[in-house]
Tab-separated table of C-alpha atoms in Angstrom:
chain	number	residue	atom	x	y	z
A	1	MET	CA	-21.907	-6.720	-20.902
A	2	SER	CA	-19.465	-8.935	-19.060
A	3	PHE	CA	-19.883	-7.190	-15.689
A	4	PRO	CA	-22.756	-9.394	-14.434
A	5	ILE	CA	-20.823	-12.545	-15.392
A	6	LEU	CA	-17.721	-11.522	-13.473
A	7	LEU	CA	-19.787	-10.225	-10.581
A	8	SER	CA	-21.709	-13.492	-10.356
A	9	LEU	CA	-18.472	-15.485	-10.350
A	10	ARG	CA	-17.042	-13.248	-7.629
A	11	VAL	CA	-20.196	-13.360	-5.530
A	12	ALA	CA	-20.541	-17.140	-5.785
A	13	SER	CA	-16.849	-17.672	-4.961
A	14	LEU	CA	-17.079	-15.394	-1.950
A	15	ALA	CA	-20.244	-17.168	-0.823
A	16	LEU	CA	-18.546	-20.558	-1.136
A	17	LEU	CA	-15.435	-19.355	0.689
A	18	PHE	CA	-17.690	-18.364	3.548
A	19	VAL	CA	-20.226	-21.184	3.606
A	20	GLY	CA	-17.909	-24.023	2.489
A	21	PRO	CA	-16.079	-24.448	5.813
A	22	ILE	CA	-19.316	-23.891	7.748
A	23	GLY	CA	-21.215	-26.433	5.647
A	24	LEU	CA	-18.456	-29.036	5.996
A	25	ALA	CA	-18.278	-28.487	9.744
A	26	VAL	CA	-22.053	-28.955	10.022
A	27	ALA	CA	-21.881	-32.078	7.818
A	28	LEU	CA	-19.141	-33.532	10.036
A	29	LEU	CA	-21.110	-32.703	13.156
A	30	GLN	CA	-24.309	-34.267	11.835
A	31	ALA	CA	-22.528	-37.328	10.459
A	32	ARG	CA	-20.473	-38.112	13.549
A	33	CYS	CA	-22.146	-36.737	16.669
A	34	ARG	CA	-25.308	-37.830	18.401
A	35	TYR	CA	-26.465	-34.917	20.513
A	36	ARG	CA	-29.739	-33.635	21.835
A	37	LEU	CA	-30.405	-30.833	19.338
A	38	ARG	CA	-29.293	-32.817	16.295
A	39	GLY	CA	-32.807	-32.968	14.825
A	40	LEU	CA	-33.267	-29.233	15.248
A	41	VAL	CA	-29.966	-28.456	13.495
A	42	ASP	CA	-31.000	-30.812	10.689
A	43	ALA	CA	-34.258	-28.898	10.244
A	44	LEU	CA	-32.583	-25.482	10.366
A	45	VAL	CA	-30.072	-26.523	7.716
A	46	LEU	CA	-32.884	-27.626	5.405
A	47	LEU	CA	-34.962	-24.503	5.947
A	48	PRO	CA	-33.455	-22.305	3.187
A	49	LEU	CA	-34.285	-25.099	0.741
A	50	VAL	CA	-37.943	-25.145	1.712
A	51	LEU	CA	-38.634	-21.469	2.389
A	52	PRO	CA	-39.565	-19.290	-0.588
A	53	PRO	CA	-36.494	-17.230	-1.602
A	54	SER	CA	-38.332	-13.980	-0.933
A	55	VAL	CA	-38.980	-15.129	2.624
A	56	VAL	CA	-35.286	-15.979	3.068
A	57	GLY	CA	-34.458	-12.538	1.679
A	58	TYR	CA	-36.896	-10.854	4.031
A	59	CYS	CA	-35.412	-12.645	7.043
A	60	LEU	CA	-31.911	-11.689	5.939
A	61	VAL	CA	-32.936	-8.037	5.690
A	62	VAL	CA	-34.484	-8.184	9.153
A	63	VAL	CA	-31.280	-9.630	10.638
A	64	PHE	CA	-28.565	-8.115	8.464
A	65	GLY	CA	-30.288	-4.936	7.281
A	66	ARG	CA	-29.207	-1.488	8.446
A	67	ARG	CA	-31.635	-1.667	11.341
A	68	GLY	CA	-31.149	-5.390	11.972
A	69	LEU	CA	-29.222	-6.515	15.036
A	70	VAL	CA	-26.326	-8.101	13.199
A	71	GLY	CA	-26.449	-5.577	10.383
A	72	ARG	CA	-25.980	-2.681	12.789
A	73	MET	CA	-23.114	-4.439	14.548
A	74	LEU	CA	-21.341	-5.146	11.273
A	75	GLU	CA	-21.768	-1.575	10.069
A	76	GLU	CA	-20.673	0.083	13.299
A	77	GLY	CA	-17.939	-2.407	14.148
A	78	LEU	CA	-16.423	-3.262	10.786
A	79	GLY	CA	-17.847	-0.636	8.486
A	80	LEU	CA	-19.387	-3.434	6.447
A	81	ARG	CA	-22.780	-2.704	4.972
A	82	LEU	CA	-24.543	-5.722	3.481
A	83	VAL	CA	-27.698	-4.165	2.036
A	84	PHE	CA	-27.360	-3.140	-1.606
A	85	SER	CA	-23.788	-4.495	-1.719
A	86	PRO	CA	-22.057	-7.432	-3.421
A	87	ALA	CA	-21.259	-8.763	0.068
A	88	GLY	CA	-25.000	-8.918	0.673
A	89	ALA	CA	-25.457	-10.853	-2.550
A	90	ALA	CA	-22.769	-13.260	-1.368
A	91	LEU	CA	-24.498	-13.708	1.995
A	92	ALA	CA	-27.838	-14.478	0.333
A	93	SER	CA	-26.131	-16.973	-1.997
A	94	ALA	CA	-24.288	-18.570	0.929
A	95	VAL	CA	-27.494	-19.125	2.880
A	96	VAL	CA	-29.307	-20.840	0.020
A	97	ALA	CA	-26.214	-22.949	-0.813
A	98	LEU	CA	-25.945	-24.326	2.727
A	99	PRO	CA	-28.595	-27.101	2.502
A	100	ILE	CA	-27.262	-28.679	-0.683
A	101	LEU	CA	-23.697	-28.435	0.626
A	102	VAL	CA	-24.469	-30.195	3.901
A	103	LYS	CA	-26.821	-32.767	2.418
A	104	THR	CA	-24.335	-33.766	-0.298
A	105	ALA	CA	-21.258	-33.924	1.940
A	106	GLN	CA	-22.883	-35.678	4.885
A	107	PRO	CA	-23.489	-39.151	3.357
A	108	SER	CA	-19.934	-39.365	2.047
A	109	ILE	CA	-18.614	-38.545	5.511
A	110	GLU	CA	-20.962	-41.093	7.066
A	111	ALA	CA	-19.597	-43.690	4.638
A	112	VAL	CA	-16.094	-43.424	6.115
A	113	PRO	CA	-15.879	-46.316	8.592
A	114	ALA	CA	-15.787	-44.959	12.141
A	115	ALA	CA	-13.252	-47.668	13.046
A	116	LEU	CA	-10.645	-45.856	10.935
A	117	GLU	CA	-11.180	-42.682	12.929
A	118	ASP	CA	-11.041	-44.645	16.185
A	119	VAL	CA	-7.692	-46.206	15.280
A	120	ALA	CA	-6.329	-42.803	14.285
A	121	ARG	CA	-7.262	-41.462	17.722
A	122	THR	CA	-5.434	-44.311	19.483
A	123	LEU	CA	-2.390	-43.526	17.321
A	124	GLY	CA	-2.225	-40.100	18.937
A	125	LEU	CA	-4.212	-37.861	16.544
A	126	ARG	CA	-6.399	-35.139	17.980
A	127	PRO	CA	-9.966	-35.000	16.615
A	128	TRP	CA	-9.245	-32.200	14.115
A	129	GLU	CA	-6.164	-34.077	12.874
A	130	VAL	CA	-8.375	-37.119	12.318
A	131	VAL	CA	-10.667	-34.983	10.142
A	132	PHE	CA	-7.799	-33.807	7.939
A	133	ARG	CA	-5.826	-37.066	7.765
A	134	VAL	CA	-8.609	-39.678	7.650
A	135	THR	CA	-12.144	-38.372	7.140
A	136	LEU	CA	-11.636	-35.760	4.415
A	137	PRO	CA	-9.073	-37.758	2.369
A	138	LEU	CA	-11.590	-40.634	2.240
A	139	ALA	CA	-14.701	-38.503	1.683
A	140	TRP	CA	-13.106	-36.112	-0.841
A	141	ARG	CA	-15.379	-37.116	-3.737
A	142	GLY	CA	-18.553	-36.282	-1.886
A	143	VAL	CA	-17.041	-33.147	-0.401
A	144	LEU	CA	-15.936	-31.911	-3.804
A	145	ALA	CA	-19.345	-32.710	-5.282
A	146	ALA	CA	-20.931	-30.752	-2.429
A	147	LEU	CA	-18.738	-27.712	-3.118
A	148	VAL	CA	-19.459	-27.843	-6.849
A	149	LEU	CA	-23.217	-28.125	-6.329
A	150	GLY	CA	-23.091	-25.403	-3.677
A	151	PHE	CA	-21.312	-23.119	-6.138
A	152	ALA	CA	-23.990	-23.761	-8.748
A	153	ARG	CA	-26.744	-23.026	-6.258
A	154	ALA	CA	-24.954	-19.863	-5.121
A	155	ILE	CA	-24.391	-18.497	-8.618
A	156	GLY	CA	-28.045	-18.997	-9.544
A	157	GLU	CA	-29.565	-17.308	-6.498
A	158	PHE	CA	-32.171	-14.712	-7.435
A	159	GLY	CA	-34.926	-14.025	-4.917
A	160	ALA	CA	-33.007	-13.558	-1.691
A	161	THR	CA	-30.257	-11.660	-3.518
A	162	LEU	CA	-32.771	-9.230	-4.950
A	163	MET	CA	-34.282	-8.589	-1.522
A	164	LEU	CA	-30.983	-8.026	0.313
A	165	ALA	CA	-28.637	-6.671	-2.343
A	166	GLY	CA	-31.139	-5.164	-4.735
A	167	ASN	CA	-30.530	-4.659	-8.416
A	168	ILE	CA	-28.014	-1.860	-8.772
A	169	PRO	CA	-26.439	-1.793	-12.242
A	170	GLY	CA	-22.674	-1.973	-11.990
A	171	ARG	CA	-22.834	-3.059	-8.345
A	172	THR	CA	-25.237	-5.869	-7.495
A	173	ASN	CA	-26.737	-6.922	-10.849
A	174	THR	CA	-25.671	-10.571	-10.833
A	175	MET	CA	-26.630	-12.726	-13.829
A	176	PRO	CA	-29.968	-14.019	-12.493
A	177	VAL	CA	-31.016	-10.483	-11.531
A	178	GLU	CA	-29.795	-9.132	-14.863
A	179	ILE	CA	-31.827	-11.751	-16.756
A	180	PHE	CA	-34.945	-10.503	-15.002
A	181	SER	CA	-34.339	-6.806	-15.717
A	182	ALA	CA	-33.267	-7.382	-19.343
A	183	PHE	CA	-36.386	-9.482	-19.856
A	184	GLN	CA	-38.586	-6.753	-18.389
A	185	GLU	CA	-36.964	-4.175	-20.630
A	186	GLY	CA	-37.688	-6.429	-23.605
A	187	ASP	CA	-33.989	-6.937	-24.299
A	188	ASP	CA	-34.294	-10.650	-25.022
A	189	ALA	CA	-30.827	-10.944	-26.553
A	190	ARG	CA	-29.168	-9.689	-23.377
A	191	ALA	CA	-31.329	-11.948	-21.210
A	192	GLY	CA	-30.571	-14.865	-23.530
A	193	LEU	CA	-26.813	-14.382	-23.170
A	194	TYR	CA	-26.927	-14.813	-19.400
A	195	VAL	CA	-29.395	-17.659	-19.719
A	196	VAL	CA	-26.868	-19.481	-21.901
A	197	VAL	CA	-23.953	-18.745	-19.548
A	198	LEU	CA	-25.855	-19.924	-16.467
A	199	SER	CA	-27.155	-23.005	-18.311
A	200	VAL	CA	-23.643	-23.987	-19.384
A	201	ILE	CA	-22.351	-23.602	-15.829
A	202	SER	CA	-25.222	-25.719	-14.509
A	203	ILE	CA	-24.702	-28.469	-17.089
A	204	VAL	CA	-20.972	-28.631	-16.351
A	205	VAL	CA	-21.728	-28.793	-12.641
A	206	VAL	CA	-24.228	-31.611	-13.047
A	207	LEU	CA	-21.742	-33.592	-15.152
A	208	VAL	CA	-18.910	-33.080	-12.674
A	209	ALA	CA	-21.103	-33.949	-9.707
A	210	GLY	CA	-22.226	-37.077	-11.558
A	211	LEU	CA	-18.619	-38.144	-12.063
A	212	LEU	CA	-17.938	-37.673	-8.364
A	213	GLY	CA	-21.154	-39.382	-7.347
A	214	PRO	CA	-21.425	-42.542	-5.273
A	215	ARG	CA	-22.228	-44.809	-8.250
A	216	GLU	CA	-18.643	-44.592	-9.407
A	217	GLY	CA	-17.234	-44.509	-5.909
A	218	ARG	CA	-15.072	-47.360	-4.756
A	219	SER	CA	-13.527	-44.921	-2.292
A	220	ALA	CA	-13.900	-46.232	1.231
A	221	ALA	CA	-13.764	-49.958	0.473
B	1	MET	CA	6.727	-48.931	38.131
B	2	SER	CA	6.863	-49.818	41.830
B	3	GLY	CA	4.909	-53.012	41.460
B	4	ALA	CA	1.625	-51.514	40.221
B	5	PRO	CA	-0.215	-53.970	37.985
B	6	ALA	CA	0.138	-53.301	34.255
B	7	LEU	CA	-3.610	-52.814	33.963
B	8	GLU	CA	-6.442	-52.502	36.457
B	9	VAL	CA	-9.990	-52.267	35.170
B	10	ASP	CA	-13.192	-51.781	37.119
B	11	LEU	CA	-15.837	-50.608	34.703
B	12	GLU	CA	-19.488	-50.402	33.919
B	13	VAL	CA	-20.194	-49.510	30.322
B	14	THR	CA	-23.636	-48.898	28.865
B	15	VAL	CA	-24.150	-49.023	25.134
B	16	GLY	CA	-27.215	-48.306	23.032
B	17	ARG	CA	-30.344	-46.466	24.096
B	18	GLY	CA	-33.802	-47.277	25.340
B	19	ALA	CA	-34.878	-50.885	24.959
B	20	ALA	CA	-31.720	-51.828	23.043
B	21	ALA	CA	-29.410	-50.583	25.797
B	22	PHE	CA	-27.300	-53.015	27.744
B	23	SER	CA	-24.665	-52.696	30.422
B	24	VAL	CA	-21.409	-54.535	30.784
B	25	ALA	CA	-19.725	-54.711	34.165
B	26	SER	CA	-16.200	-55.993	34.450
B	27	ARG	CA	-13.458	-55.987	37.038
B	28	PHE	CA	-10.046	-57.455	36.487
B	29	SER	CA	-6.371	-56.781	36.837
B	30	LEU	CA	-3.319	-57.872	34.890
B	31	PRO	CA	0.065	-57.997	36.695
B	32	SER	CA	1.911	-58.392	33.377
B	33	GLY	CA	1.655	-60.366	30.151
B	34	VAL	CA	-1.531	-61.027	28.234
B	35	LEU	CA	-5.062	-60.723	29.520
B	36	VAL	CA	-7.657	-62.625	27.552
B	37	LEU	CA	-11.271	-61.480	27.410
B	38	PHE	CA	-13.276	-64.368	26.181
B	39	GLY	CA	-16.863	-65.477	25.844
B	40	SER	CA	-19.563	-65.559	23.219
B	41	SER	CA	-20.153	-62.637	20.896
B	42	GLY	CA	-22.481	-59.900	22.066
B	43	ALA	CA	-21.327	-60.264	25.666
B	44	GLY	CA	-19.487	-56.953	25.749
B	45	LYS	CA	-15.862	-57.880	25.081
B	46	THR	CA	-15.342	-55.347	22.304
B	47	VAL	CA	-17.197	-52.670	24.238
B	48	THR	CA	-14.875	-53.171	27.202
B	49	LEU	CA	-11.844	-53.009	24.918
B	50	ARG	CA	-13.055	-49.732	23.406
B	51	ALA	CA	-13.654	-48.292	26.873
B	52	ILE	CA	-10.066	-49.137	27.869
B	53	ALA	CA	-8.846	-47.384	24.706
B	54	GLY	CA	-10.877	-44.299	25.616
B	55	LEU	CA	-13.104	-44.582	22.553
B	56	LEU	CA	-16.306	-44.731	24.548
B	57	ARG	CA	-17.156	-43.319	27.902
B	58	PRO	CA	-17.979	-45.733	30.719
B	59	THR	CA	-20.917	-45.019	33.027
B	60	ARG	CA	-18.694	-45.425	36.075
B	61	GLY	CA	-15.537	-47.067	37.323
B	62	SER	CA	-11.855	-46.680	36.605
B	63	VAL	CA	-9.044	-47.757	34.300
B	64	ARG	CA	-5.453	-47.678	35.534
B	65	LEU	CA	-2.389	-48.320	33.427
B	66	ALA	CA	0.776	-49.054	35.450
B	67	GLY	CA	-0.806	-47.208	38.357
B	68	GLU	CA	-1.775	-44.101	36.347
B	69	ALA	CA	-5.488	-43.305	36.211
B	70	LEU	CA	-6.672	-43.009	32.600
B	71	PHE	CA	-10.299	-42.961	33.637
B	72	ASP	CA	-11.665	-42.395	37.103
B	73	TRP	CA	-15.326	-41.620	37.363
B	74	MET	CA	-15.139	-40.637	41.031
B	75	ARG	CA	-12.357	-38.115	40.474
B	76	GLY	CA	-13.511	-36.892	37.083
B	77	VAL	CA	-10.437	-38.158	35.245
B	78	ASP	CA	-10.869	-39.050	31.565
B	79	VAL	CA	-7.663	-38.976	29.512
B	80	PRO	CA	-8.610	-38.641	25.803
B	81	ALA	CA	-7.819	-41.616	23.553
B	82	GLU	CA	-5.055	-39.771	21.706
B	83	ARG	CA	-3.093	-39.235	24.917
B	84	ARG	CA	-3.467	-42.729	26.402
B	85	ARG	CA	-0.779	-44.360	24.243
B	86	ILE	CA	-2.788	-47.546	23.973
B	87	GLY	CA	-2.442	-49.424	20.697
B	88	TYR	CA	-5.667	-50.772	19.194
B	89	VAL	CA	-6.073	-53.429	16.518
B	90	PRO	CA	-9.804	-53.701	15.784
B	91	GLN	CA	-11.447	-56.814	14.450
B	92	ASP	CA	-11.352	-55.872	10.758
B	93	GLN	CA	-7.919	-54.203	11.208
B	94	ALA	CA	-9.281	-50.883	9.900
B	95	LEU	CA	-6.288	-50.223	7.649
B	96	PHE	CA	-6.332	-46.806	5.983
B	97	PRO	CA	-7.357	-47.541	2.375
B	98	HIS	CA	-5.923	-44.264	1.052
B	99	LEU	CA	-2.392	-45.151	2.181
B	100	ASP	CA	0.089	-47.893	1.267
B	101	VAL	CA	1.551	-50.344	3.774
B	102	LEU	CA	4.330	-47.998	4.874
B	103	GLY	CA	1.907	-45.079	5.102
B	104	ASN	CA	-0.257	-47.127	7.429
B	105	VAL	CA	2.661	-48.215	9.617
B	106	VAL	CA	4.047	-44.689	10.095
B	107	PHE	CA	0.603	-43.081	10.488
B	108	GLY	CA	0.984	-42.303	14.196
B	109	LEU	CA	4.555	-40.981	13.951
B	110	PRO	CA	5.681	-37.320	13.767
B	111	ARG	CA	5.681	-35.671	10.340
B	112	ALA	CA	9.454	-35.922	9.761
B	113	GLU	CA	9.391	-39.640	10.479
B	114	ARG	CA	6.405	-40.103	8.160
B	115	LYS	CA	8.250	-38.446	5.288
B	116	LYS	CA	11.428	-40.457	5.701
B	117	PRO	CA	11.131	-43.654	7.727
B	118	GLY	CA	13.940	-44.082	10.251
B	119	ALA	CA	15.838	-47.131	11.441
B	120	ALA	CA	13.223	-48.071	14.038
B	121	THR	CA	10.467	-48.162	11.408
B	122	LEU	CA	12.565	-50.202	9.000
B	123	ALA	CA	13.447	-52.643	11.790
B	124	LEU	CA	9.771	-52.972	12.650
B	125	LEU	CA	8.830	-53.695	9.020
B	126	ASP	CA	11.554	-56.328	8.972
B	127	GLU	CA	10.442	-57.832	12.285
B	128	LEU	CA	6.912	-58.365	10.976
B	129	GLY	CA	7.983	-59.501	7.512
B	130	LEU	CA	6.575	-56.431	5.762
B	131	THR	CA	9.727	-55.080	4.110
B	132	ALA	CA	8.840	-56.437	0.672
B	133	LEU	CA	5.286	-55.133	0.970
B	134	ARG	CA	6.068	-51.588	2.090
B	135	ASP	CA	4.776	-49.948	-1.107
B	136	ALA	CA	1.809	-52.300	-1.576
B	137	ARG	CA	-1.758	-51.017	-1.576
B	138	VAL	CA	-3.601	-52.318	1.458
B	139	GLY	CA	-6.493	-53.469	-0.730
B	140	SER	CA	-4.258	-56.123	-2.281
B	141	LEU	CA	-3.146	-57.757	0.984
B	142	SER	CA	-4.144	-61.159	2.344
B	143	GLY	CA	-5.811	-61.496	5.736
B	144	GLY	CA	-2.559	-62.400	7.469
B	145	GLU	CA	-0.695	-59.537	5.842
B	146	ARG	CA	-3.438	-57.113	6.877
B	147	GLN	CA	-3.085	-58.293	10.452
B	148	ARG	CA	0.685	-57.772	10.354
B	149	VAL	CA	0.254	-54.245	9.016
B	150	ALA	CA	-2.287	-53.399	11.719
B	151	LEU	CA	0.061	-54.803	14.351
B	152	ALA	CA	3.043	-52.870	12.976
B	153	ARG	CA	0.989	-49.675	12.844
B	154	ALA	CA	0.051	-50.029	16.507
B	155	LEU	CA	3.581	-50.998	17.616
B	156	ALA	CA	5.225	-48.151	15.679
B	157	ALA	CA	3.539	-45.609	17.954
B	158	GLU	CA	5.248	-47.283	20.953
B	159	PRO	CA	2.135	-48.021	22.988
B	160	ARG	CA	2.143	-48.827	26.690
B	161	LEU	CA	-0.581	-51.438	26.194
B	162	LEU	CA	-1.866	-53.261	23.138
B	163	LEU	CA	-5.545	-54.088	22.565
B	164	LEU	CA	-6.303	-56.853	20.072
B	165	ASP	CA	-9.844	-57.700	18.977
B	166	GLU	CA	-10.075	-61.239	17.569
B	167	PRO	CA	-6.658	-60.940	15.914
B	168	LEU	CA	-6.596	-64.487	14.547
B	169	SER	CA	-10.207	-65.477	14.063
B	170	ALA	CA	-10.483	-64.492	10.393
B	171	LEU	CA	-7.308	-66.313	9.359
B	172	ASP	CA	-6.695	-69.762	7.933
B	173	ARG	CA	-4.723	-72.201	10.029
B	174	PRO	CA	-1.192	-71.620	8.645
B	175	SER	CA	-1.481	-67.835	9.024
B	176	ARG	CA	-2.977	-68.270	12.476
B	177	LEU	CA	0.148	-70.094	13.559
B	178	ALA	CA	2.527	-67.636	11.913
B	179	ILE	CA	0.768	-64.477	13.100
B	180	GLY	CA	0.263	-65.947	16.561
B	181	ARG	CA	4.008	-66.561	16.810
B	182	SER	CA	4.904	-63.077	15.543
B	183	LEU	CA	2.472	-61.547	17.986
B	184	ARG	CA	3.816	-63.434	21.000
B	185	GLU	CA	7.399	-62.600	20.069
B	186	ALA	CA	6.600	-58.939	19.488
B	187	LEU	CA	4.932	-58.643	22.902
B	188	ALA	CA	7.679	-60.542	24.717
B	189	ARG	CA	10.491	-58.552	23.095
B	190	ARG	CA	8.956	-55.284	24.295
B	191	SER	CA	7.598	-56.615	27.622
B	192	LEU	CA	4.377	-55.066	26.343
B	193	PRO	CA	1.204	-55.972	28.195
B	194	ALA	CA	-1.797	-56.773	26.030
B	195	VAL	CA	-5.521	-57.402	26.195
B	196	LEU	CA	-6.778	-59.895	23.658
B	197	VAL	CA	-10.420	-60.530	22.808
B	198	THR	CA	-11.416	-63.937	21.514
B	199	HIS	CA	-14.378	-66.288	21.480
B	200	ASP	CA	-12.059	-69.251	20.959
B	201	ALA	CA	-10.948	-71.159	24.073
B	202	GLU	CA	-7.950	-72.630	22.272
B	203	GLU	CA	-6.714	-69.219	21.295
B	204	ALA	CA	-7.402	-67.933	24.785
B	205	ALA	CA	-5.324	-70.711	26.332
B	206	ALA	CA	-2.472	-70.229	23.862
B	207	PHE	CA	-2.035	-66.540	24.619
B	208	GLY	CA	-3.334	-65.787	28.055
B	209	ASP	CA	-1.758	-65.239	31.430
B	210	VAL	CA	-5.008	-64.021	32.972
B	211	PHE	CA	-8.480	-64.943	31.748
B	212	VAL	CA	-11.736	-63.057	32.048
B	213	ARG	CA	-14.964	-64.588	30.877
B	214	PHE	CA	-17.833	-62.499	29.533
B	215	GLU	CA	-21.397	-63.743	29.531
B	216	ARG	CA	-24.378	-61.721	28.515
B	217	GLY	CA	-26.182	-60.251	31.498
B	218	LYS	CA	-23.550	-61.259	34.054
B	219	PRO	CA	-20.580	-59.371	35.373
B	220	ALA	CA	-17.364	-60.479	33.737
B	221	ARG	CA	-15.203	-62.554	36.053
B	222	GLU	CA	-11.685	-63.854	36.204
B	223	LEU	CA	-11.203	-67.549	35.624
B	224	PRO	CA	-8.295	-69.758	36.619
B	225	ARG	CA	-6.298	-71.138	33.731
B	226	GLU	CA	-7.453	-74.736	34.356
B	227	VAL	CA	-11.077	-73.839	33.801
B	228	VAL	CA	-10.280	-72.235	30.477
B	229	LEU	CA	-8.201	-75.241	29.477
B	230	GLY	CA	-10.952	-77.553	30.666
B	231	GLU	CA	-13.361	-76.071	28.171
B	232	LYS	CA	-11.184	-77.428	25.428
B	233	GLY	CA	-7.971	-79.429	25.340
B	234	PRO	CA	-4.579	-77.766	25.107
B	235	CYS	CA	-3.861	-76.048	21.869
B	236	PRO	CA	-2.841	-78.892	19.562
B	237	HIS	CA	-0.971	-76.836	16.986
B	238	CYS	CA	0.762	-73.930	18.622
B	239	GLY	CA	2.625	-75.876	21.265
B	240	LYS	CA	1.485	-73.948	24.306
B	241	PRO	CA	-0.314	-76.109	26.837
């Protein structure tokens, strides 16, 4: 009964561990650098938000599946198989969490005055030191909100997860997938349990993100 | 340093893109002391200052500090800002709001020195009258105090050149006098060359040894002291002719 809950928590945490640093790096890049392909990167980041989840899942299978280019490399090189595995569920969750992560973190990074970063450079800090000693300490509210929202998006992922990781009881049946199968089997009580758990997580997330939101922020004054 | 001028600048900097783009050309040299960039706003003074600091990349030219090339377009030299050891005090001071006064002052120092400020840091706080304020939040400081903190922060990192963007313009008259005096003493004590941006001829005359005038659309040029003084009488309050 509790397996899907723990699995979902594990999958979402793993997804966040993977996509968190990537999302923050992309947010920093988009907030601070003006380069030629910036618009293209912006569009690519938004894509998982706009594409139907089944399409995202299909693309992931094509790339990361057993016959996909990356999938074959991972399996032969590292012995890591993503299809029908919790790691695959984490990858699907990570991809759909990316847009909300970047789009929430980016404005709070943009709000840090560039002059502060400039001064830090002249005081001898290398660019990555500036990120850790100026940008992130001042943008922490938005960054934390981004991670929290990303976690919520990751834990709720259904379509792409189902395509890549399938619905294997005791292995890849995360809560959203389990709700669907319990509902199909007519086991409304079981479906209802996970509905309540996911709803509670979502409500907590929305409240926390609201507390961290810009309305309250007097951060970078 | 075998007689090389403290600072030699020969730069063309382009900022903005498309129709909004404009170029600033400037060429000047400072044997020692204080170089004043002056002229109306929007003429490219701040842009030139930022190019000297290494914060934006000039289109061509060179910057030499005591004979060492920090930027040389012809030879492909571009020392990154963090290795130039040039102190920068921007117009709004840009104090770090997440740190107290001491945290700001020691920001550019090695970790051990940041944890436990040494004698040099304490002496610097004392020199700029910040000892009593060391634990104050920067949000609670007055304009003059903010300027002192920004100055101390730049000096603590032991720069080879100090860049000051309108350091006095936002201050009331008494703090102008006090900060101006502290600034001159701090530079003289360290024999530290400086570049100061101002739109105020009085301030220019009070600080400068060499003067460069910026006008929009024209190359910046050096002016003799008398011309600067002629634009306005000698500084009536700070004593310097």
